[in-house]
Amino acid sequence: MFDQRSVMEAERETWPAVWKGWRRKCPNCGSGPLLKGYLSVRDSCPVCKQELFHHRADDGPAYLTILIVGHIMAPLLHIVFVQFRPEPLVLFTIFAIGCVALSLYLLPRLKGAMIGFQWSRYMHGFAKPG
Ligand SMILES: [Zn+2]
């Protein structure tokens, strides 16, 4: 027996929505910009009018960014130190710039992906009324 909610949930595929969010596009149409500026989420999509203010990304994107950057850079730091033993200031400069650059790259994309995930699963206010 089908209820209305399971039919609606089948309409939104998760990974295409996450991918659209990663590209910082609206998870519904994939062409409207999701963010204004670096991290601010638009209230609604300028193309398809999908309401976007329902998202509850909160600290999730920052958590994922730290998780990923840490798991890439910490082993890399170990390998570079053991294999090449560069000057301390050179090592610090390379990894400081690398960590900041990777974090700035990942943060808005992970935020978009998280919003796309929430949208696809009808989480928070993304659920249709009724
Ligand atoms: Zn849209």
mmCIF file of N, CA and C in Angstrom, residues 24-123:
data_model
loop_
_atom_site.group_PDB
_atom_site.id
_atom_site.type_symbol
_atom_site.label_atom_id
_atom_site.label_comp_id
_atom_site.label_asym_id
_atom_site.label_seq_id
_atom_site.Cartn_x
_atom_site.Cartn_y
_atom_site.Cartn_z
ATOM 1 N N ARG A 24 27.479 23.794 -5.883
ATOM 2 C CA ARG A 24 26.903 25.013 -5.319
ATOM 3 C C ARG A 24 25.744 25.518 -6.176
ATOM 4 N N LYS A 25 24.969 24.535 -6.665
ATOM 5 C CA LYS A 25 23.758 24.855 -7.428
ATOM 6 C C LYS A 25 22.537 24.390 -6.649
ATOM 7 N N CYS A 26 21.402 24.936 -6.997
ATOM 8 C CA CYS A 26 20.143 24.551 -6.376
ATOM 9 C C CYS A 26 19.931 23.046 -6.526
ATOM 10 N N PRO A 27 19.612 22.319 -5.442
ATOM 11 C CA PRO A 27 19.438 20.874 -5.551
ATOM 12 C C PRO A 27 18.214 20.471 -6.369
ATOM 13 N N ASN A 28 17.281 21.393 -6.569
ATOM 14 C CA ASN A 28 16.066 21.070 -7.317
ATOM 15 C C ASN A 28 16.303 21.164 -8.824
ATOM 16 N N CYS A 29 16.800 22.317 -9.307
ATOM 17 C CA CYS A 29 16.943 22.507 -10.759
ATOM 18 C C CYS A 29 18.383 22.332 -11.223
ATOM 19 N N GLY A 30 19.356 22.513 -10.360
ATOM 20 C CA GLY A 30 20.747 22.311 -10.750
ATOM 21 C C GLY A 30 21.352 23.451 -11.547
ATOM 22 N N SER A 31 20.611 24.544 -11.764
ATOM 23 C CA SER A 31 21.175 25.659 -12.531
ATOM 24 C C SER A 31 21.228 26.957 -11.733
ATOM 25 N N GLY A 32 20.298 27.178 -10.833
ATOM 26 C CA GLY A 32 20.310 28.398 -10.020
ATOM 27 C C GLY A 32 21.398 28.324 -8.964
ATOM 28 N N PRO A 33 22.028 29.450 -8.632
ATOM 29 C CA PRO A 33 23.063 29.438 -7.594
ATOM 30 C C PRO A 33 22.459 29.208 -6.212
ATOM 31 N N LEU A 34 23.118 28.336 -5.436
ATOM 32 C CA LEU A 34 22.645 28.004 -4.089
ATOM 33 C C LEU A 34 23.078 29.058 -3.075
ATOM 34 N N LEU A 35 24.293 29.585 -3.268
ATOM 35 C CA LEU A 35 24.884 30.489 -2.289
ATOM 36 C C LEU A 35 25.008 31.891 -2.856
ATOM 37 N N LYS A 36 24.924 32.889 -1.964
ATOM 38 C CA LYS A 36 25.310 34.241 -2.354
ATOM 39 C C LYS A 36 26.540 34.588 -1.530
ATOM 40 N N GLY A 37 27.556 35.087 -2.172
ATOM 41 C CA GLY A 37 28.819 35.262 -1.480
ATOM 42 C C GLY A 37 29.500 33.923 -1.292
ATOM 43 N N TYR A 38 30.251 33.796 -0.201
ATOM 44 C CA TYR A 38 31.048 32.583 -0.002
ATOM 45 C C TYR A 38 30.239 31.451 0.621
ATOM 46 N N LEU A 39 29.445 31.756 1.649
ATOM 47 C CA LEU A 39 28.762 30.689 2.394
ATOM 48 C C LEU A 39 27.280 30.945 2.656
ATOM 49 N N SER A 40 26.796 32.141 2.390
ATOM 50 C CA SER A 40 25.398 32.445 2.710
ATOM 51 C C SER A 40 24.458 31.730 1.749
ATOM 52 N N VAL A 41 23.474 31.045 2.290
ATOM 53 C CA VAL A 41 22.506 30.335 1.470
ATOM 54 C C VAL A 41 21.394 31.292 1.069
ATOM 55 N N ARG A 42 21.028 31.270 -0.215
ATOM 56 C CA ARG A 42 19.928 32.120 -0.674
ATOM 57 C C ARG A 42 18.612 31.661 -0.053
ATOM 58 N N ASP A 43 17.683 32.604 0.091
ATOM 59 C CA ASP A 43 16.376 32.241 0.639
ATOM 60 C C ASP A 43 15.619 31.333 -0.325
ATOM 61 N N SER A 44 15.768 31.599 -1.626
ATOM 62 C CA SER A 44 15.111 30.750 -2.611
ATOM 63 C C SER A 44 15.937 30.760 -3.889
ATOM 64 N N CYS A 45 15.711 29.755 -4.728
ATOM 65 C CA CYS A 45 16.448 29.648 -5.993
ATOM 66 C C CYS A 45 15.928 30.697 -6.964
ATOM 67 N N PRO A 46 16.819 31.506 -7.580
ATOM 68 C CA PRO A 46 16.341 32.520 -8.531
ATOM 69 C C PRO A 46 15.797 31.921 -9.832
ATOM 70 N N VAL A 47 16.088 30.654 -10.107
ATOM 71 C CA VAL A 47 15.624 30.030 -11.352
ATOM 72 C C VAL A 47 14.288 29.316 -11.144
ATOM 73 N N CYS A 48 14.237 28.376 -10.181
ATOM 74 C CA CYS A 48 13.031 27.542 -10.029
ATOM 75 C C CYS A 48 12.194 27.904 -8.808
ATOM 76 N N LYS A 49 12.619 28.907 -8.044
ATOM 77 C CA LYS A 49 11.875 29.390 -6.870
ATOM 78 C C LYS A 49 11.807 28.382 -5.728
ATOM 79 N N GLN A 50 12.599 27.312 -5.785
ATOM 80 C CA GLN A 50 12.668 26.370 -4.660
ATOM 81 C C GLN A 50 13.109 27.110 -3.409
ATOM 82 N N GLU A 51 12.359 26.954 -2.333
ATOM 83 C CA GLU A 51 12.750 27.578 -1.062
ATOM 84 C C GLU A 51 13.975 26.868 -0.503
ATOM 85 N N LEU A 52 15.007 27.641 -0.183
ATOM 86 C CA LEU A 52 16.267 27.059 0.286
ATOM 87 C C LEU A 52 16.543 27.378 1.752
ATOM 88 N N PHE A 53 15.757 28.295 2.319
ATOM 89 C CA PHE A 53 16.059 28.717 3.705
ATOM 90 C C PHE A 53 15.730 27.637 4.725
ATOM 91 N N HIS A 54 15.112 26.538 4.292
ATOM 92 C CA HIS A 54 14.775 25.456 5.223
ATOM 93 C C HIS A 54 15.991 24.659 5.677
ATOM 94 N N HIS A 55 17.137 24.850 4.988
ATOM 95 C CA HIS A 55 18.295 24.025 5.303
ATOM 96 C C HIS A 55 18.704 24.179 6.759
ATOM 97 N N ARG A 56 19.283 23.110 7.314
ATOM 98 C CA ARG A 56 19.845 23.160 8.668
ATOM 99 C C ARG A 56 21.254 22.579 8.621
ATOM 100 N N ALA A 57 22.096 23.150 7.773
ATOM 101 C CA ALA A 57 23.465 22.634 7.653
ATOM 102 C C ALA A 57 24.246 22.871 8.941
ATOM 103 N N ASP A 58 24.036 24.034 9.557
ATOM 104 C CA ASP A 58 24.669 24.344 10.843
ATOM 105 C C ASP A 58 26.178 24.077 10.824
ATOM 106 N N ASP A 59 26.681 23.316 11.792
ATOM 107 C CA ASP A 59 28.125 23.060 11.882
ATOM 108 C C ASP A 59 28.576 21.865 11.051
ATOM 109 N N GLY A 60 27.644 21.209 10.389
ATOM 110 C CA GLY A 60 27.980 19.996 9.635
ATOM 111 C C GLY A 60 29.080 20.182 8.605
ATOM 112 N N PRO A 61 28.990 21.214 7.736
ATOM 113 C CA PRO A 61 30.046 21.396 6.728
ATOM 114 C C PRO A 61 31.426 21.646 7.345
ATOM 115 N N ALA A 62 31.470 22.409 8.437
ATOM 116 C CA ALA A 62 32.760 22.650 9.103
ATOM 117 C C ALA A 62 33.311 21.362 9.684
ATOM 118 N N TYR A 63 32.437 20.542 10.271
ATOM 119 C CA TYR A 63 32.861 19.257 10.823
ATOM 120 C C TYR A 63 33.439 18.371 9.720
ATOM 121 N N LEU A 64 32.736 18.266 8.596
ATOM 122 C CA LEU A 64 33.206 17.419 7.495
ATOM 123 C C LEU A 64 34.508 17.949 6.912
ATOM 124 N N THR A 65 34.625 19.289 6.827
ATOM 125 C CA THR A 65 35.848 19.891 6.305
ATOM 126 C C THR A 65 37.046 19.533 7.181
ATOM 127 N N ILE A 66 36.883 19.685 8.497
ATOM 128 C CA ILE A 66 37.975 19.339 9.418
ATOM 129 C C ILE A 66 38.307 17.856 9.310
ATOM 130 N N LEU A 67 37.268 17.030 9.243
ATOM 131 C CA LEU A 67 37.460 15.579 9.144
ATOM 132 C C LEU A 67 38.294 15.222 7.909
ATOM 133 N N ILE A 68 37.933 15.779 6.760
ATOM 134 C CA ILE A 68 38.599 15.425 5.502
ATOM 135 C C ILE A 68 39.998 16.031 5.446
ATOM 136 N N VAL A 69 40.108 17.337 5.756
ATOM 137 C CA VAL A 69 41.420 17.988 5.699
ATOM 138 C C VAL A 69 42.386 17.309 6.667
ATOM 139 N N GLY A 70 41.912 16.975 7.855
ATOM 140 C CA GLY A 70 42.763 16.302 8.836
ATOM 141 C C GLY A 70 43.250 14.953 8.351
ATOM 142 N N HIS A 71 42.342 14.187 7.740
ATOM 143 C CA HIS A 71 42.717 12.844 7.294
ATOM 144 C C HIS A 71 43.589 12.863 6.046
ATOM 145 N N ILE A 72 43.605 13.961 5.319
ATOM 146 C CA ILE A 72 44.522 14.083 4.178
ATOM 147 C C ILE A 72 45.860 14.639 4.640
ATOM 148 N N MET A 73 45.807 15.736 5.402
ATOM 149 C CA MET A 73 47.032 16.476 5.697
ATOM 150 C C MET A 73 47.887 15.832 6.788
ATOM 151 N N ALA A 74 47.279 15.183 7.774
ATOM 152 C CA ALA A 74 48.082 14.593 8.863
ATOM 153 C C ALA A 74 48.979 13.457 8.364
ATOM 154 N N PRO A 75 48.453 12.479 7.599
ATOM 155 C CA PRO A 75 49.357 11.452 7.050
ATOM 156 C C PRO A 75 50.383 12.044 6.084
ATOM 157 N N LEU A 76 49.949 13.042 5.302
ATOM 158 C CA LEU A 76 50.863 13.683 4.353
ATOM 159 C C LEU A 76 52.007 14.383 5.087
ATOM 160 N N LEU A 77 51.673 15.042 6.194
ATOM 161 C CA LEU A 77 52.697 15.703 7.008
ATOM 162 C C LEU A 77 53.720 14.684 7.504
ATOM 163 N N HIS A 78 53.206 13.538 7.957
ATOM 164 C CA HIS A 78 54.097 12.477 8.440
ATOM 165 C C HIS A 78 55.014 11.980 7.317
ATOM 166 N N ILE A 79 54.436 11.723 6.166
ATOM 167 C CA ILE A 79 55.220 11.197 5.043
ATOM 168 C C ILE A 79 56.284 12.197 4.608
ATOM 169 N N VAL A 80 55.880 13.463 4.462
ATOM 170 C CA VAL A 80 56.823 14.497 4.011
ATOM 171 C C VAL A 80 57.946 14.668 5.035
ATOM 172 N N PHE A 81 57.596 14.645 6.320
ATOM 173 C CA PHE A 81 58.622 14.830 7.354
ATOM 174 C C PHE A 81 59.611 13.669 7.354
ATOM 175 N N VAL A 82 59.116 12.444 7.286
ATOM 176 C CA VAL A 82 59.980 11.258 7.355
ATOM 177 C C VAL A 82 60.813 11.122 6.078
ATOM 178 N N GLN A 83 60.204 11.343 4.930
ATOM 179 C CA GLN A 83 60.881 11.102 3.668
ATOM 180 C C GLN A 83 61.835 12.234 3.277
ATOM 181 N N PHE A 84 61.428 13.488 3.513
ATOM 182 C CA PHE A 84 62.177 14.622 2.960
ATOM 183 C C PHE A 84 62.820 15.492 4.032
ATOM 184 N N ARG A 85 62.315 15.485 5.257
ATOM 185 C CA ARG A 85 62.851 16.257 6.374
ATOM 186 C C ARG A 85 63.209 17.691 5.944
ATOM 187 N N PRO A 86 62.189 18.469 5.434
ATOM 188 C CA PRO A 86 62.497 19.843 4.977
ATOM 189 C C PRO A 86 62.758 20.764 6.165
ATOM 190 N N GLU A 87 63.256 21.974 5.859
ATOM 191 C CA GLU A 87 63.431 22.995 6.883
ATOM 192 C C GLU A 87 62.092 23.225 7.582
ATOM 193 N N PRO A 88 62.100 23.425 8.911
ATOM 194 C CA PRO A 88 60.830 23.595 9.639
ATOM 195 C C PRO A 88 59.947 24.693 9.073
ATOM 196 N N LEU A 89 60.537 25.835 8.724
ATOM 197 C CA LEU A 89 59.730 26.942 8.207
ATOM 198 C C LEU A 89 59.130 26.606 6.842
ATOM 199 N N VAL A 90 59.882 25.865 6.033
ATOM 200 C CA VAL A 90 59.367 25.435 4.724
ATOM 201 C C VAL A 90 58.202 24.474 4.924
ATOM 202 N N LEU A 91 58.384 23.510 5.820
ATOM 203 C CA LEU A 91 57.328 22.537 6.114
ATOM 204 C C LEU A 91 56.069 23.236 6.614
ATOM 205 N N PHE A 92 56.256 24.159 7.565
ATOM 206 C CA PHE A 92 55.113 24.885 8.123
ATOM 207 C C PHE A 92 54.398 25.671 7.039
ATOM 208 N N THR A 93 55.172 26.405 6.202
ATOM 209 C CA THR A 93 54.564 27.258 5.181
ATOM 210 C C THR A 93 53.747 26.440 4.197
ATOM 211 N N ILE A 94 54.313 25.331 3.734
ATOM 212 C CA ILE A 94 53.608 24.488 2.759
ATOM 213 C C ILE A 94 52.318 23.932 3.353
ATOM 214 N N PHE A 95 52.390 23.421 4.575
ATOM 215 C CA PHE A 95 51.200 22.798 5.150
ATOM 216 C C PHE A 95 50.184 23.812 5.654
ATOM 217 N N ALA A 96 50.631 24.974 6.090
ATOM 218 C CA ALA A 96 49.676 26.016 6.492
ATOM 219 C C ALA A 96 48.870 26.469 5.280
ATOM 220 N N ILE A 97 49.559 26.737 4.172
ATOM 221 C CA ILE A 97 48.858 27.166 2.961
ATOM 222 C C ILE A 97 47.984 26.034 2.432
ATOM 223 N N GLY A 98 48.512 24.811 2.460
ATOM 224 C CA GLY A 98 47.746 23.662 1.973
ATOM 225 C C GLY A 98 46.475 23.432 2.770
ATOM 226 N N CYS A 99 46.557 23.504 4.090
ATOM 227 C CA CYS A 99 45.380 23.287 4.947
ATOM 228 C C CYS A 99 44.342 24.379 4.724
ATOM 229 N N VAL A 100 44.791 25.626 4.667
ATOM 230 C CA VAL A 100 43.843 26.732 4.489
ATOM 231 C C VAL A 100 43.182 26.652 3.119
ATOM 232 N N ALA A 101 43.989 26.412 2.081
ATOM 233 C CA ALA A 101 43.446 26.351 0.722
ATOM 234 C C ALA A 101 42.445 25.206 0.581
ATOM 235 N N LEU A 102 42.787 24.038 1.091
ATOM 236 C CA LEU A 102 41.886 22.883 0.995
ATOM 237 C C LEU A 102 40.600 23.126 1.775
ATOM 238 N N SER A 103 40.723 23.751 2.950
ATOM 239 C CA SER A 103 39.535 24.052 3.761
ATOM 240 C C SER A 103 38.622 25.039 3.041
ATOM 241 N N LEU A 104 39.219 26.098 2.460
ATOM 242 C CA LEU A 104 38.406 27.094 1.766
ATOM 243 C C LEU A 104 37.750 26.496 0.526
ATOM 244 N N TYR A 105 38.418 25.529 -0.107
ATOM 245 C CA TYR A 105 37.836 24.861 -1.273
ATOM 246 C C TYR A 105 36.663 23.979 -0.855
ATOM 247 N N LEU A 106 36.848 23.201 0.207
ATOM 248 C CA LEU A 106 35.861 22.189 0.586
ATOM 249 C C LEU A 106 34.632 22.768 1.281
ATOM 250 N N LEU A 107 34.811 23.813 2.100
ATOM 251 C CA LEU A 107 33.725 24.263 2.975
ATOM 252 C C LEU A 107 32.428 24.607 2.228
ATOM 253 N N PRO A 108 32.447 25.488 1.210
ATOM 254 C CA PRO A 108 31.171 25.802 0.553
ATOM 255 C C PRO A 108 30.611 24.612 -0.231
ATOM 256 N N ARG A 109 31.504 23.743 -0.749
ATOM 257 C CA ARG A 109 31.026 22.595 -1.521
ATOM 258 C C ARG A 109 30.368 21.558 -0.621
ATOM 259 N N LEU A 110 30.970 21.351 0.549
ATOM 260 C CA LEU A 110 30.362 20.417 1.501
ATOM 261 C C LEU A 110 29.058 20.974 2.062
ATOM 262 N N LYS A 111 28.998 22.295 2.221
ATOM 263 C CA LYS A 111 27.740 22.892 2.667
ATOM 264 C C LYS A 111 26.644 22.675 1.628
ATOM 265 N N GLY A 112 26.988 22.900 0.369
ATOM 266 C CA GLY A 112 26.018 22.659 -0.703
ATOM 267 C C GLY A 112 25.594 21.206 -0.758
ATOM 268 N N ALA A 113 26.563 20.292 -0.628
ATOM 269 C CA ALA A 113 26.249 18.866 -0.670
ATOM 270 C C ALA A 113 25.325 18.489 0.479
ATOM 271 N N MET A 114 25.592 19.060 1.649
ATOM 272 C CA MET A 114 24.759 18.746 2.817
ATOM 273 C C MET A 114 23.339 19.275 2.625
ATOM 274 N N ILE A 115 23.208 20.470 2.048
ATOM 275 C CA ILE A 115 21.881 21.020 1.784
ATOM 276 C C ILE A 115 21.163 20.185 0.727
ATOM 277 N N GLY A 116 21.904 19.743 -0.289
ATOM 278 C CA GLY A 116 21.320 18.862 -1.296
ATOM 279 C C GLY A 116 20.816 17.562 -0.688
ATOM 280 N N PHE A 117 21.585 17.012 0.247
ATOM 281 C CA PHE A 117 21.172 15.787 0.942
ATOM 282 C C PHE A 117 19.894 16.025 1.737
ATOM 283 N N GLN A 118 19.869 17.137 2.475
ATOM 284 C CA GLN A 118 18.676 17.447 3.274
ATOM 285 C C GLN A 118 17.460 17.649 2.381
ATOM 286 N N TRP A 119 17.668 18.322 1.253
ATOM 287 C CA TRP A 119 16.561 18.561 0.334
ATOM 288 C C TRP A 119 16.033 17.236 -0.226
ATOM 289 N N SER A 120 16.951 16.352 -0.606
ATOM 290 C CA SER A 120 16.533 15.093 -1.231
ATOM 291 C C SER A 120 15.794 14.190 -0.256
ATOM 292 N N ARG A 121 16.106 14.300 1.012
ATOM 293 C CA ARG A 121 15.451 13.462 2.024
ATOM 294 C C ARG A 121 14.266 14.153 2.699
ATOM 295 N N TYR A 122 13.829 15.289 2.158
ATOM 296 C CA TYR A 122 12.700 16.035 2.727
ATOM 297 C C TYR A 122 12.929 16.372 4.198
ATOM 298 N N MET A 123 14.182 16.640 4.550
ATOM 299 C CA MET A 123 14.478 16.929 5.952
ATOM 300 C C MET A 123 14.075 18.363 6.308
#
